[in-house]
Coordinates of C-alpha atoms in Angstrom, one line a residue:
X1 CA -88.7 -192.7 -21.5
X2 CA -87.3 -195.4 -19.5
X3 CA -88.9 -198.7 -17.8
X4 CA -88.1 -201.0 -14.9
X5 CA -91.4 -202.8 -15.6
X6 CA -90.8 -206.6 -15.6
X7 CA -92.8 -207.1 -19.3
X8 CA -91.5 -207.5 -22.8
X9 CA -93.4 -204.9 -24.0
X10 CA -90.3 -202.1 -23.2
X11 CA -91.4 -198.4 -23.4
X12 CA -89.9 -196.0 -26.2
X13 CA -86.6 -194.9 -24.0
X14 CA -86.2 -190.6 -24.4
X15 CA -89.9 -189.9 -26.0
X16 CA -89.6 -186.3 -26.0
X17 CA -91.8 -184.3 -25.8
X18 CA -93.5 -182.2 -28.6
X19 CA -92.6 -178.2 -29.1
X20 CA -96.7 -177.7 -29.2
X21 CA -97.5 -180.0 -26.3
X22 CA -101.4 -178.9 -25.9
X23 CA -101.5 -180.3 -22.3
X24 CA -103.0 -177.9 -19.5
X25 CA -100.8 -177.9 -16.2
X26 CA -103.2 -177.6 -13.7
X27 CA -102.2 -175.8 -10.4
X28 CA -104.4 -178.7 -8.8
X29 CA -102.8 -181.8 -7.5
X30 CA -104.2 -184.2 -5.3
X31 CA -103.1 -187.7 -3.8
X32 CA -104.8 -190.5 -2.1
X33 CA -103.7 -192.4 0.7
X34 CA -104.2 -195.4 2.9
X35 CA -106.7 -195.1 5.7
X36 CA -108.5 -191.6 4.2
X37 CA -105.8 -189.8 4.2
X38 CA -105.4 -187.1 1.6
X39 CA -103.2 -184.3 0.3
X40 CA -104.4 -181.7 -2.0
X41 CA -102.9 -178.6 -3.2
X42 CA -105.1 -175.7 -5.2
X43 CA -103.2 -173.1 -6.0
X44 CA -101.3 -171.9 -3.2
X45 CA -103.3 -173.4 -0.7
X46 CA -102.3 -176.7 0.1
X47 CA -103.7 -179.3 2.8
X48 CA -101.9 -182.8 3.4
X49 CA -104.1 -185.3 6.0
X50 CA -101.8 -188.6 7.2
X51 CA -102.4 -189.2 10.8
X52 CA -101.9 -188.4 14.1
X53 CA -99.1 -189.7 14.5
X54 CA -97.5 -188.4 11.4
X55 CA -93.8 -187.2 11.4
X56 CA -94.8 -184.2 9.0
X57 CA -93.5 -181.1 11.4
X58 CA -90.1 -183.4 11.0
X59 CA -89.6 -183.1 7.4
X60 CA -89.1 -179.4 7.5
X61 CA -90.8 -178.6 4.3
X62 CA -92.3 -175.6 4.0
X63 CA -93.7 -175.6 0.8
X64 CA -95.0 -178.9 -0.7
X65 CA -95.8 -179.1 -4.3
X66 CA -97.0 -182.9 -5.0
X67 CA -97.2 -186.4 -2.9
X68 CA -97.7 -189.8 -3.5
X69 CA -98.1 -192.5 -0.8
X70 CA -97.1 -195.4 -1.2
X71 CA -98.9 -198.3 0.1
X72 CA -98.9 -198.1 4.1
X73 CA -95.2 -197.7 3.5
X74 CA -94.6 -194.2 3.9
X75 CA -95.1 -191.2 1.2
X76 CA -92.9 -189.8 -1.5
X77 CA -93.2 -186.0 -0.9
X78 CA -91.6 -183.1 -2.8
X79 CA -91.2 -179.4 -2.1
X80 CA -88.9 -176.8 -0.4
X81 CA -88.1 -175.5 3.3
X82 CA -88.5 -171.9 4.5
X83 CA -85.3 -170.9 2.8
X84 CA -86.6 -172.3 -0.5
X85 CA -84.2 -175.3 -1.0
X86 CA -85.6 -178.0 -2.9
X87 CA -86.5 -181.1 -0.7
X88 CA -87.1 -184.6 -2.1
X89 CA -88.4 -186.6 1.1
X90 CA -88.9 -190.6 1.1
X91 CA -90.7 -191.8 4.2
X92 CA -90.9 -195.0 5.5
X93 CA -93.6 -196.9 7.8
X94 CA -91.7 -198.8 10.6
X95 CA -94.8 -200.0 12.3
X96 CA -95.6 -201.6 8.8
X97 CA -95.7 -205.3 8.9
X98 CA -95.4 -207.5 6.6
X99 CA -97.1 -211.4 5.7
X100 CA -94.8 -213.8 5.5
X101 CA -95.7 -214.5 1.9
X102 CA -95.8 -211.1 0.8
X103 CA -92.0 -210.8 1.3
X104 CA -90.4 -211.0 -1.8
X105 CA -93.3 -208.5 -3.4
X106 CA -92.6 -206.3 -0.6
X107 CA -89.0 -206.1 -1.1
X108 CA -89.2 -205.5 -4.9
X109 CA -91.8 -202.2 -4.5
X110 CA -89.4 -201.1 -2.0
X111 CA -86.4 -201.1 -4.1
X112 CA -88.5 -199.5 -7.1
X113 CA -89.3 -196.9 -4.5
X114 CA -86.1 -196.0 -3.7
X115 CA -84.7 -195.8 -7.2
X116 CA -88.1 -193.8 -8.1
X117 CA -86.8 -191.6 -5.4
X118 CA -83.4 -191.7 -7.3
X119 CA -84.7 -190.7 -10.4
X120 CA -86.7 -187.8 -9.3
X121 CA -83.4 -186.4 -7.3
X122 CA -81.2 -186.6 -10.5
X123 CA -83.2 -184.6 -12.6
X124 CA -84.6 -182.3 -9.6
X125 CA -81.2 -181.5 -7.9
X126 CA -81.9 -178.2 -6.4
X127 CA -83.9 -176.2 -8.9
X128 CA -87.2 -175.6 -7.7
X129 CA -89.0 -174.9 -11.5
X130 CA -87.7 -179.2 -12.3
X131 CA -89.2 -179.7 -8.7
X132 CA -92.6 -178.3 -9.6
X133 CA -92.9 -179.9 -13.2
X134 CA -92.6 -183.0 -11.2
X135 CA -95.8 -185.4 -11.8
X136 CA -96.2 -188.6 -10.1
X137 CA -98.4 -191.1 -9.4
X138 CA -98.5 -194.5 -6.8
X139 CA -100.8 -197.2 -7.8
X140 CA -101.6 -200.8 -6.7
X141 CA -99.2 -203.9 -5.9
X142 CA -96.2 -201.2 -6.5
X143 CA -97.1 -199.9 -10.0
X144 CA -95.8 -196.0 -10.3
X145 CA -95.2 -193.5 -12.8
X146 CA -92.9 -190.4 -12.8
X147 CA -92.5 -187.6 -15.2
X148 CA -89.9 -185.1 -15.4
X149 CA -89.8 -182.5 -18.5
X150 CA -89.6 -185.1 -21.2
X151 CA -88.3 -188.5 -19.5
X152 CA -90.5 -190.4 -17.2
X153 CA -90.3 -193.9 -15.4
X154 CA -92.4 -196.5 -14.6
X155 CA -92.8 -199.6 -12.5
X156 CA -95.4 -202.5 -12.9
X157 CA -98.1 -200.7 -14.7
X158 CA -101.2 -202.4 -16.2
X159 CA -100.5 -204.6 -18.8
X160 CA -103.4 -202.6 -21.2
X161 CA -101.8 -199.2 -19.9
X162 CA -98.2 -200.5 -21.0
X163 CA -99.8 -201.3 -24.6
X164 CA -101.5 -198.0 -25.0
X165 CA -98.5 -195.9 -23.8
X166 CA -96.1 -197.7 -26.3
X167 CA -98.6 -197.9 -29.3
X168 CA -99.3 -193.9 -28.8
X169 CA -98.0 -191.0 -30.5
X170 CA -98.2 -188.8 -27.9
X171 CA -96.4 -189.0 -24.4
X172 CA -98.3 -189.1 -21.0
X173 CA -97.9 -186.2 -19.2
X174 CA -99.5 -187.5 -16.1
X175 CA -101.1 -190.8 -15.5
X176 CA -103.7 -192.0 -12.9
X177 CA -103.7 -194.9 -11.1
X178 CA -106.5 -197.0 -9.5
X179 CA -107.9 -200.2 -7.9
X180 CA -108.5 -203.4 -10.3
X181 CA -105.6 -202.1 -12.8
X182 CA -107.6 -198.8 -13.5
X183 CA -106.1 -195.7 -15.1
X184 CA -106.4 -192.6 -16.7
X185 CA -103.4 -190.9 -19.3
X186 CA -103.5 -187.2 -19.7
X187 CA -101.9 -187.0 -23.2
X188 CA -99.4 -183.9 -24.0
X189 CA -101.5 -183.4 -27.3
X190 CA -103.9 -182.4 -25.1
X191 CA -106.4 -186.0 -25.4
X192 CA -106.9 -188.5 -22.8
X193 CA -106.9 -192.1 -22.5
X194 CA -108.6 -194.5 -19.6
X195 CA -110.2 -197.3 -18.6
X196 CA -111.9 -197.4 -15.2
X197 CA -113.0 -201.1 -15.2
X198 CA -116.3 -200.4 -14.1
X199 CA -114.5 -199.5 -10.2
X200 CA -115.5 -195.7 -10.6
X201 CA -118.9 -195.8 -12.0
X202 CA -119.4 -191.6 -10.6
X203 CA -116.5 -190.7 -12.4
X204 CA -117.5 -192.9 -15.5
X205 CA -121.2 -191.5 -15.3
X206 CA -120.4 -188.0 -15.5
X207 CA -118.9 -187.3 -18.6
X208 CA -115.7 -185.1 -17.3
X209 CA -113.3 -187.3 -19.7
X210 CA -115.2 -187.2 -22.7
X211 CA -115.8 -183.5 -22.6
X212 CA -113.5 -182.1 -25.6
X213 CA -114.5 -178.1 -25.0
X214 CA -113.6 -178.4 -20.9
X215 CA -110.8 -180.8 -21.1
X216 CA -109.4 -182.7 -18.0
X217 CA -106.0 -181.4 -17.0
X218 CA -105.8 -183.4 -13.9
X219 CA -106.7 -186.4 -12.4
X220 CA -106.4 -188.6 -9.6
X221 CA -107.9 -191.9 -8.9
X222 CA -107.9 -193.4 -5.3
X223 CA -106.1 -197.0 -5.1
X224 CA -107.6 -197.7 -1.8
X225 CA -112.0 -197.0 -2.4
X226 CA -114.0 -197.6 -5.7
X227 CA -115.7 -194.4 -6.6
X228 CA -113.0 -192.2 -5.0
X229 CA -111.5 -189.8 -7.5
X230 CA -110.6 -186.2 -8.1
X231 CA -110.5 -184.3 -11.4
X232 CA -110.5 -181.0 -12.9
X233 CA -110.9 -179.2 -15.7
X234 CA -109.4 -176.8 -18.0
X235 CA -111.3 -173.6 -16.8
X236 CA -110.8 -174.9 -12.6
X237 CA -113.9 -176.9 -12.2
X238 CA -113.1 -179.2 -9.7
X239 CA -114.9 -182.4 -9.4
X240 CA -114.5 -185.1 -6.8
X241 CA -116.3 -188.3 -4.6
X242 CA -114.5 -188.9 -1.4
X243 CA -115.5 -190.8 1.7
X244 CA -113.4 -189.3 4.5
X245 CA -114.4 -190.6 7.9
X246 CA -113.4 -187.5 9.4
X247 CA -116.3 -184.4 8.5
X248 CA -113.8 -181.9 10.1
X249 CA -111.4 -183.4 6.7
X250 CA -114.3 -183.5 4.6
X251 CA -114.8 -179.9 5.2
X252 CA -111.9 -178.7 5.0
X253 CA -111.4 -180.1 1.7
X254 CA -114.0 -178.6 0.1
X255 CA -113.2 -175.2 1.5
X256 CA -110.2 -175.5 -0.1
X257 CA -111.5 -176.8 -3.4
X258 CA -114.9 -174.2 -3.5
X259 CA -112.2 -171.4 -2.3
X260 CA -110.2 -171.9 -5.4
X261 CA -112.9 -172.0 -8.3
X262 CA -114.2 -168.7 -6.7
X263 CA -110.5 -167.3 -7.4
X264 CA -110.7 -168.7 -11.0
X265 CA -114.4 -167.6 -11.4
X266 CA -113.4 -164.4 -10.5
X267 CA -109.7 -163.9 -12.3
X268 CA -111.3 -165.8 -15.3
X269 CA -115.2 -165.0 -15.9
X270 CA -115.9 -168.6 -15.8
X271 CA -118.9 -170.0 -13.9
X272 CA -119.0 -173.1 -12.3
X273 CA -122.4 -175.3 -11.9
X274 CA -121.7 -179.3 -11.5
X275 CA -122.1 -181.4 -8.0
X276 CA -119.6 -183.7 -6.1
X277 CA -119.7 -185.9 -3.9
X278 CA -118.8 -185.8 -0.2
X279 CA -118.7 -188.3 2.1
X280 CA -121.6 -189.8 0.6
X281 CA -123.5 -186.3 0.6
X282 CA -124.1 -185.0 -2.9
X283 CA -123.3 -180.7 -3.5
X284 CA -124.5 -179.1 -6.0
X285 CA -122.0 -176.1 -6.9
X286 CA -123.0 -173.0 -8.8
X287 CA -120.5 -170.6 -8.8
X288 CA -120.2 -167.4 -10.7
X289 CA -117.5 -164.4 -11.3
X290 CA -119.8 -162.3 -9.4
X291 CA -119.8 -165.3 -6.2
X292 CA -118.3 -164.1 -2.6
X293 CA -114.2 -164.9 -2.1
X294 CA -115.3 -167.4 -0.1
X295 CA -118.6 -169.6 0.4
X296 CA -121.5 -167.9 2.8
X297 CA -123.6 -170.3 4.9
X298 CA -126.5 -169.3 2.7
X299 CA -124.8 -170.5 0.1
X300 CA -124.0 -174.1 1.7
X301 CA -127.7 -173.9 2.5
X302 CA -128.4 -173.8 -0.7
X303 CA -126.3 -176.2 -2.4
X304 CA -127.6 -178.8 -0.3
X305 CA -131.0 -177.9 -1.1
X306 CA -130.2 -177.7 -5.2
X307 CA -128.2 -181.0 -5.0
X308 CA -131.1 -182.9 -3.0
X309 CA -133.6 -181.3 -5.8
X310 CA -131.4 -182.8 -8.7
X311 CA -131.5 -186.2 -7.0
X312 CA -135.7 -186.2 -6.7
X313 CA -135.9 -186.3 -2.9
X314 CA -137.9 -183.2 -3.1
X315 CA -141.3 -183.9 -5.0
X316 CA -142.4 -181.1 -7.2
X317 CA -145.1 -181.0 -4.3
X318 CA -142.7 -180.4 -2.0
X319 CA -141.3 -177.3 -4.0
X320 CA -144.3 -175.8 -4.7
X321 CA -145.4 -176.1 -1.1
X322 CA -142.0 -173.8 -0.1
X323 CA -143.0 -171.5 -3.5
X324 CA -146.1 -171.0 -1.8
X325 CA -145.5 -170.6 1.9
X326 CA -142.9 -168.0 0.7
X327 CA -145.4 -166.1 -2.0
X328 CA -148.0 -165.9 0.8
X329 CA -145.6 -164.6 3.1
X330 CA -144.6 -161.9 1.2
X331 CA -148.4 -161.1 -0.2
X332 CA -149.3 -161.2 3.6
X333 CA -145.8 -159.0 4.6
X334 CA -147.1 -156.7 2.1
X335 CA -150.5 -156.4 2.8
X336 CA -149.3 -155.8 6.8
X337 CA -147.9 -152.7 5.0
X338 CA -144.3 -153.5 5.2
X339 CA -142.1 -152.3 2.5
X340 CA -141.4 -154.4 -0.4
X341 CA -137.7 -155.3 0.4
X342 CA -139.0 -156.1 3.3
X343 CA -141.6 -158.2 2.5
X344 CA -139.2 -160.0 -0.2
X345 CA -136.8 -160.3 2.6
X346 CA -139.4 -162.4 5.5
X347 CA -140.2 -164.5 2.1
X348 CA -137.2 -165.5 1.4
X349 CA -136.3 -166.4 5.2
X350 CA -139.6 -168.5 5.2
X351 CA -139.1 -170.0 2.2
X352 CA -135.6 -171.1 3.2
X353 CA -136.7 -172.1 6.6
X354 CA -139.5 -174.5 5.1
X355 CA -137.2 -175.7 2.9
X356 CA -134.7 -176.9 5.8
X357 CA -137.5 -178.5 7.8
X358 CA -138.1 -181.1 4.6
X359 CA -134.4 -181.5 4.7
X360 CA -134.3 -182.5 7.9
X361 CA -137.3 -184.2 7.4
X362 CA -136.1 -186.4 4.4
X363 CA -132.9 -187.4 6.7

């Protein structure tokens, strides 16, 4: 493993690798940019959110398989064209400008950046399997890492990271960056390392790092927000809180996102049942092998309503009010001398309708 970071405590140069590395890729990758914008891939599906003004249809790639932003700069983008050839792109932001007496700074992250792009082109070249083992990740004030098969770089990490990366007997497989100097290590022997320093407090709160039978296998931390982060698990769960100021984006995210754990639900037997948080709303998810391809609007419905329940905005009150407009409904349906599915069915549609009208009413 090699270093360009500026501190005396120099990183192990070639750590290779382990014949049982225990690390999970994860089809999952997702990157966080300045001003909301996103790119997330899961599975084959793949979404990337800059601007309008964005000089994506120019790149000509086809096929992207990770991103990293870097800083109102530009992006660092990696994939292939519709012939397949491998493409290594390095943006830059023209319209960028720069304080006076952020020069010097400025100028070094931009030369890391273009020997990061180096790096990743030397051991890429054109094979499309090196291109896709590629992990990457831009941080804060110009920190990065880069892994490739067994050699990585770095540039201006966290002074605790540097310590716990040289100190280890594992290598990083993919690192997380963050706001404040935070970061997470996802450790080929299959462990993890982090400290959040208090800027992710969702994140910290739920447990996903800690749990040892569903072990994280990606994660991504947003430089730009506190709270804004993306991880998932071994068996596909995807967990996230985003505040996109675009719904349409925020949508589309989690179609993407809900899409694929109904894939691995299905190709896998797991079951998914954990909330994120969007844009400030909080989803409950509850998916299971048996779950619909893609989500139904019943089943949005009903997220929302199981998410708002978890939080205590419904009183138990509340929920036995909907229990017993629907029960009366259906005793009512019955007694009317409907048929039983029938009667099941106008209680359920009640129920569900009363339930909406305190949603609505709680907002």
């Amino acid at each position: 493993m090699s270093s360009d970071d500026e501190s005396s405590a120099k990183i192990p140069e070639d750590n290779v690798l382990s014949s049982n590395c225990k690390h999970v890729k994860s089809d999952v990758n997702v990157a966080f940019g300045p001003q909301n914008w996103y790119w997330a891939r899961c599975g084959t599906r793949w979404r990337f959110v800059r601007s309008q003004l964005s000089d994506w249809a120019d790149l000509g790639i086809h096929d992207a398989h990770w991103v990293a932003f870097k800083h109102d700069t530009g992006f660092l983008i990696g994939g292939e064209d519709e012939d397949g050839e491998v493409k290594v792109v390095h943006t830059w932001n023209n319209d960028f400008m720069v304080r006076a007496e952020h020069v010097d700074s400025f100028i070094e992250s931009r030369d890391a950046y273009i020997k990061l792009h180096g790096w990743i082109w030397d051991r890429v070249k054109s094979d499309p399997e090196k291109l896709r083992d590629i992990a990457v990740s831009i941080g804060p004030k110009g920190s990065y890492f880069a892994r490739s098969g067994s050699s990585s770089v770095t540039h201006a990490l966290p002074k605790d990271l540097q310590t716990a990366i040289k100190e280890s007997d594992s290598s990083p497989m993919t690192i997380a960056l963050g706001i404040k100097g935070s970061w997470i290590v996802l450790w080929a022997d299959g462990t993890r390392s982090w400290n959040l320093r208090f800027a992710y407090p969702s994140l910290a709160s739920a447990g996903h790092l800690e749990n040892s039978s569903n072990r994280t296998v990606f994660a991504a931390l947003n430089p730009y927000m506190e709270d804004s982060y993306f991880v998932v698990a071994e068996d596909g769960a995807c967990s996230y809180s985003t505040s996109l100021t675009d719904n349409v984006e925020g949508k589309q995210l989690h179609e993407i996102t809900d899409t694929y754990m109904r894939m691995r639900a299905k190709r896998d037997g797991s079951s998914f049942n954990h909330s994120m948080r969007l844009n400030g709303v909080l989803k409950q998810v509850s998916i299971t092998p048996k779950s619909s391809p893609q989500e139904t609007r019943s089943e949005a419905l009903m997220s929302m309503w199981r998410a708002r329940a978890r939080q205590d905005f419904v009183k138990q009150k509340d929920v036995a009010f909907v229990c017993s407009i629907a029960g009366g409904t259906g005793v009512l349906a019955k007694v009317a001398g409907m048929s039983t599915m029938r009667a099941v069915g106008l209680a359920t549609s009640t129920g569900i309708g009363a339930a909406l009208s305190m949603w609505f009413r709680g907002n």
